[in-house]
């Protein structure tokens, strides 16, 4: 079964920069990003150098880094000659219909190869706001793997893989219940969004760091990762993406949609 861990947590104090998210020497970057910047919407990847049914059952973190040469998802218009399965196309259409909340930026990125005959990948991030687009409260990936022949380890044909990373309050590293709470964000969100799923697995990891010398960033920080994967039971993958973005919002410490945080002295923030 495929396992992926996700960093998720409450109100983040130590913001992470886009360069840190991209893996400038950090272990999360190897899992989280590709060597290429986000590119326009892509329609899926087809692997031709493997025999059907020989794709790995386990999607390890490094696998999500994708190809180093920029070759990832194969673009397709859905027109004549399009060999993508109808279920995969329907899943992509469902993803395209998702409308993230304003605080979350979602972009298409090259999909990983050699994990399934067809794949699609999205990156999501929560900028800190106030015009600083380079500082991010949380970052995430959402990857769809599809094997029309089915996969024994998945117990299905479509596997969703999620990864997210966020910085959180230092006291969270000692909270014995935090991992259970963070994992419940995902299970609750899948249920609330009406996603049909089974074979869910993953990890919640908390890491405390202390910086010394000339390293940039806060002296002390706590990072949380959540890696998860599950099998989708239908093509309504928009519901699965909605659920993952809800987990990302929780990790970034965003308030529920429609709820404004109080400003200084308990006053509501001014509207533009």
Short mmCIF file of C-alpha atoms in Angstrom, two decimals, residues 26-261:
data_model
loop_
_atom_site.label_atom_id
_atom_site.label_comp_id
_atom_site.label_asym_id
_atom_site.label_seq_id
_atom_site.Cartn_x
_atom_site.Cartn_y
_atom_site.Cartn_z
CA UNK A 26 16.07 20.41 3.12
CA UNK A 27 14.75 16.89 3.30
CA UNK A 28 11.20 18.01 2.61
CA UNK A 29 12.20 19.47 -0.73
CA UNK A 30 13.25 16.08 -2.04
CA UNK A 31 9.74 14.85 -1.49
CA UNK A 32 7.78 17.91 -2.23
CA UNK A 33 8.97 19.41 -5.46
CA UNK A 34 10.26 18.73 -8.93
CA UNK A 35 13.26 20.35 -10.52
CA UNK A 36 10.93 22.29 -12.79
CA UNK A 37 8.70 25.25 -11.96
CA UNK A 38 4.92 24.86 -12.15
CA UNK A 39 3.75 24.78 -15.73
CA UNK A 40 0.33 25.22 -17.36
CA UNK A 41 -2.34 22.58 -16.95
CA UNK A 42 -1.20 19.15 -18.06
CA UNK A 43 -3.42 16.24 -18.76
CA UNK A 44 -1.62 13.14 -17.56
CA UNK A 45 1.41 10.95 -18.11
CA UNK A 46 1.76 7.72 -19.96
CA UNK A 47 4.67 5.39 -19.34
CA UNK A 48 5.60 3.26 -22.32
CA UNK A 49 8.78 1.56 -21.13
CA UNK A 50 7.11 -0.67 -18.52
CA UNK A 51 4.91 -3.68 -18.92
CA UNK A 52 1.37 -3.29 -17.54
CA UNK A 53 1.07 -4.19 -13.88
CA UNK A 54 4.76 -3.69 -13.06
CA UNK A 55 4.41 -0.31 -11.38
CA UNK A 56 5.56 -0.13 -7.77
CA UNK A 57 3.01 -0.70 -5.05
CA UNK A 58 4.68 1.75 -2.70
CA UNK A 59 5.10 5.42 -3.49
CA UNK A 60 8.06 6.43 -1.40
CA UNK A 61 8.77 10.11 -0.67
CA UNK A 62 11.66 10.42 -3.11
CA UNK A 63 9.45 9.13 -5.91
CA UNK A 64 7.32 12.25 -5.68
CA UNK A 65 10.25 14.41 -6.73
CA UNK A 66 9.45 13.59 -10.36
CA UNK A 67 11.80 13.50 -13.34
CA UNK A 68 14.85 15.78 -13.29
CA UNK A 69 14.68 16.48 -17.00
CA UNK A 70 11.26 18.13 -16.92
CA UNK A 71 9.48 15.26 -18.61
CA UNK A 72 6.41 14.52 -16.60
CA UNK A 73 2.76 14.66 -17.40
CA UNK A 74 2.05 14.25 -21.07
CA UNK A 75 -0.19 16.98 -22.39
CA UNK A 76 -3.35 15.93 -24.14
CA UNK A 77 -6.28 17.78 -25.59
CA UNK A 78 -8.81 15.01 -25.37
CA UNK A 79 -9.21 15.16 -29.13
CA UNK A 80 -8.50 12.57 -31.81
CA UNK A 81 -5.65 10.26 -30.88
CA UNK A 82 -6.07 10.81 -27.16
CA UNK A 83 -5.42 7.41 -25.56
CA UNK A 84 -6.18 8.41 -21.98
CA UNK A 85 -8.83 6.24 -20.31
CA UNK A 86 -12.28 7.78 -19.97
CA UNK A 87 -12.17 7.41 -16.18
CA UNK A 88 -8.88 9.29 -15.99
CA UNK A 89 -10.21 12.09 -18.20
CA UNK A 90 -13.33 12.34 -16.04
CA UNK A 91 -11.14 12.54 -12.94
CA UNK A 92 -9.12 15.40 -14.46
CA UNK A 93 -12.30 17.25 -15.37
CA UNK A 94 -13.48 16.90 -11.78
CA UNK A 95 -10.17 18.31 -10.51
CA UNK A 96 -10.39 21.23 -12.94
CA UNK A 97 -13.76 22.20 -11.49
CA UNK A 98 -12.33 22.75 -7.99
CA UNK A 99 -12.29 26.38 -6.84
CA UNK A 100 -9.82 26.83 -3.97
CA UNK A 101 -10.42 29.43 -1.27
CA UNK A 102 -8.70 32.77 -2.03
CA UNK A 103 -5.82 32.21 0.40
CA UNK A 104 -4.66 29.05 -1.40
CA UNK A 105 -2.78 29.05 -4.71
CA UNK A 106 -3.03 25.85 -6.78
CA UNK A 107 -0.86 25.14 -9.82
CA UNK A 108 -0.25 22.20 -12.13
CA UNK A 109 3.22 20.67 -11.98
CA UNK A 110 4.91 17.84 -13.90
CA UNK A 111 3.61 14.49 -12.73
CA UNK A 112 5.97 11.75 -11.52
CA UNK A 113 6.83 8.97 -13.94
CA UNK A 114 7.15 5.22 -13.44
CA UNK A 115 4.55 5.10 -10.68
CA UNK A 116 1.50 4.37 -12.84
CA UNK A 117 0.53 4.36 -16.51
CA UNK A 118 -1.21 7.73 -16.04
CA UNK A 119 -0.54 10.45 -13.49
CA UNK A 120 -1.44 14.04 -12.73
CA UNK A 121 0.07 16.37 -10.13
CA UNK A 122 -0.88 19.64 -8.45
CA UNK A 123 1.03 21.96 -6.13
CA UNK A 124 -0.71 24.12 -3.53
CA UNK A 125 0.63 26.79 -1.22
CA UNK A 126 -0.59 29.33 1.29
CA UNK A 127 1.35 32.62 0.97
CA UNK A 128 1.80 34.59 4.16
CA UNK A 129 -0.15 37.50 2.68
CA UNK A 130 0.33 41.24 2.92
CA UNK A 131 1.97 41.30 -0.49
CA UNK A 132 4.76 38.86 0.41
CA UNK A 133 4.27 36.07 -2.09
CA UNK A 134 7.70 34.60 -1.35
CA UNK A 135 6.90 33.56 2.22
CA UNK A 136 4.65 30.54 2.61
CA UNK A 137 2.78 29.29 5.65
CA UNK A 138 2.29 25.82 4.20
CA UNK A 139 2.93 23.94 0.95
CA UNK A 140 1.43 20.75 -0.45
CA UNK A 141 1.31 18.31 -3.34
CA UNK A 142 -1.65 16.28 -4.58
CA UNK A 143 -0.92 13.48 -7.04
CA UNK A 144 -3.31 11.19 -8.89
CA UNK A 145 -2.06 7.79 -10.09
CA UNK A 146 -4.24 5.76 -12.44
CA UNK A 147 -3.78 2.20 -13.67
CA UNK A 148 -6.71 1.01 -15.83
CA UNK A 149 -5.74 -2.61 -15.17
CA UNK A 150 -6.05 -2.13 -11.44
CA UNK A 151 -3.41 -2.45 -8.76
CA UNK A 152 -3.48 -5.16 -6.13
CA UNK A 153 -1.80 -3.01 -3.49
CA UNK A 154 -4.25 -0.17 -4.10
CA UNK A 155 -7.32 -2.41 -4.26
CA UNK A 156 -8.50 -0.23 -7.12
CA UNK A 157 -7.47 1.69 -10.22
CA UNK A 158 -6.94 5.22 -8.89
CA UNK A 159 -4.67 6.22 -6.03
CA UNK A 160 -4.51 9.70 -4.48
CA UNK A 161 -1.21 10.71 -2.89
CA UNK A 162 -0.86 13.79 -0.69
CA UNK A 163 2.05 15.53 0.97
CA UNK A 164 2.07 18.78 2.92
CA UNK A 165 4.51 20.67 5.08
CA UNK A 166 3.94 23.54 7.49
CA UNK A 167 5.61 25.30 10.39
CA UNK A 168 3.80 25.29 13.71
CA UNK A 169 3.99 26.41 17.32
CA UNK A 170 6.93 25.00 19.26
CA UNK A 171 4.76 23.45 21.98
CA UNK A 172 3.15 21.17 19.38
CA UNK A 173 6.22 18.94 19.29
CA UNK A 174 5.45 17.82 22.84
CA UNK A 175 1.68 17.45 22.40
CA UNK A 176 1.03 13.71 22.61
CA UNK A 177 -2.34 14.04 20.85
CA UNK A 178 -1.23 16.28 18.02
CA UNK A 179 -0.50 13.51 15.52
CA UNK A 180 -3.95 12.00 16.07
CA UNK A 181 -5.59 15.40 15.68
CA UNK A 182 -3.66 16.16 12.49
CA UNK A 183 -4.60 12.79 11.00
CA UNK A 184 -8.25 13.42 11.86
CA UNK A 185 -8.11 16.55 9.71
CA UNK A 186 -7.82 14.27 6.69
CA UNK A 187 -10.37 11.63 7.64
CA UNK A 188 -12.88 14.29 8.67
CA UNK A 189 -12.30 16.31 5.49
CA UNK A 190 -12.75 13.29 3.22
CA UNK A 191 -16.06 12.58 4.91
CA UNK A 192 -17.23 16.19 4.94
CA UNK A 193 -16.44 16.60 1.22
CA UNK A 194 -18.30 13.43 0.27
CA UNK A 195 -15.25 11.65 -1.12
CA UNK A 196 -15.57 7.88 -1.61
CA UNK A 197 -12.36 6.17 -0.52
CA UNK A 198 -10.74 3.15 1.10
CA UNK A 199 -7.27 1.77 1.90
CA UNK A 200 -6.11 4.99 3.55
CA UNK A 201 -2.64 5.07 5.07
CA UNK A 202 0.04 7.56 5.96
CA UNK A 203 2.16 9.26 8.59
CA UNK A 204 2.30 12.44 10.64
CA UNK A 205 5.82 13.62 11.48
CA UNK A 206 6.93 16.46 13.76
CA UNK A 207 10.46 17.82 13.60
CA UNK A 208 12.03 20.35 15.98
CA UNK A 209 14.99 22.32 14.61
CA UNK A 210 17.51 24.69 16.18
CA UNK A 211 19.58 26.86 13.85
CA UNK A 212 23.15 27.85 14.62
CA UNK A 213 25.65 30.20 13.05
CA UNK A 214 24.77 32.04 9.86
CA UNK A 215 21.76 29.97 8.83
CA UNK A 216 18.78 32.16 7.97
CA UNK A 217 15.44 31.65 9.66
CA UNK A 218 14.11 31.49 13.19
CA UNK A 219 16.42 30.09 15.86
CA UNK A 220 13.87 27.47 16.88
CA UNK A 221 11.15 26.00 14.68
CA UNK A 222 8.84 23.02 14.57
CA UNK A 223 7.79 21.55 11.23
CA UNK A 224 4.98 19.11 10.68
CA UNK A 225 4.54 16.81 7.68
CA UNK A 226 1.60 14.66 6.71
CA UNK A 227 2.03 12.03 4.02
CA UNK A 228 -1.04 10.09 3.00
CA UNK A 229 -2.41 7.97 0.20
CA UNK A 230 -5.79 6.39 -0.41
CA UNK A 231 -7.76 4.72 -3.17
CA UNK A 232 -10.58 6.68 -4.80
CA UNK A 233 -13.73 4.71 -5.48
CA UNK A 234 -15.05 6.90 -8.31
CA UNK A 235 -13.96 9.65 -10.69
CA UNK A 236 -15.18 12.56 -8.54
CA UNK A 237 -11.63 13.46 -7.57
CA UNK A 238 -12.57 17.10 -7.07
CA UNK A 239 -13.99 16.04 -3.71
CA UNK A 240 -10.68 14.44 -2.78
CA UNK A 241 -8.76 17.57 -3.76
CA UNK A 242 -11.20 19.73 -1.79
CA UNK A 243 -10.52 17.55 1.24
CA UNK A 244 -6.75 17.83 0.85
CA UNK A 245 -6.98 21.62 0.51
CA UNK A 246 -9.02 21.66 3.71
CA UNK A 247 -6.19 19.82 5.45
CA UNK A 248 -3.74 22.36 4.01
CA UNK A 249 -5.85 25.22 5.38
CA UNK A 250 -5.81 23.64 8.83
CA UNK A 251 -2.05 23.19 8.63
CA UNK A 252 -1.59 26.83 7.67
CA UNK A 253 -3.79 27.99 10.55
CA UNK A 254 -6.40 29.57 8.28
CA UNK A 255 -9.79 30.34 9.83
CA UNK A 256 -12.88 28.54 8.51
CA UNK A 257 -14.19 30.03 5.23
CA UNK A 258 -16.19 33.18 5.88
CA UNK A 259 -14.71 33.75 9.34
CA UNK A 260 -12.50 36.83 9.76
CA UNK A 261 -9.73 36.89 12.34
#
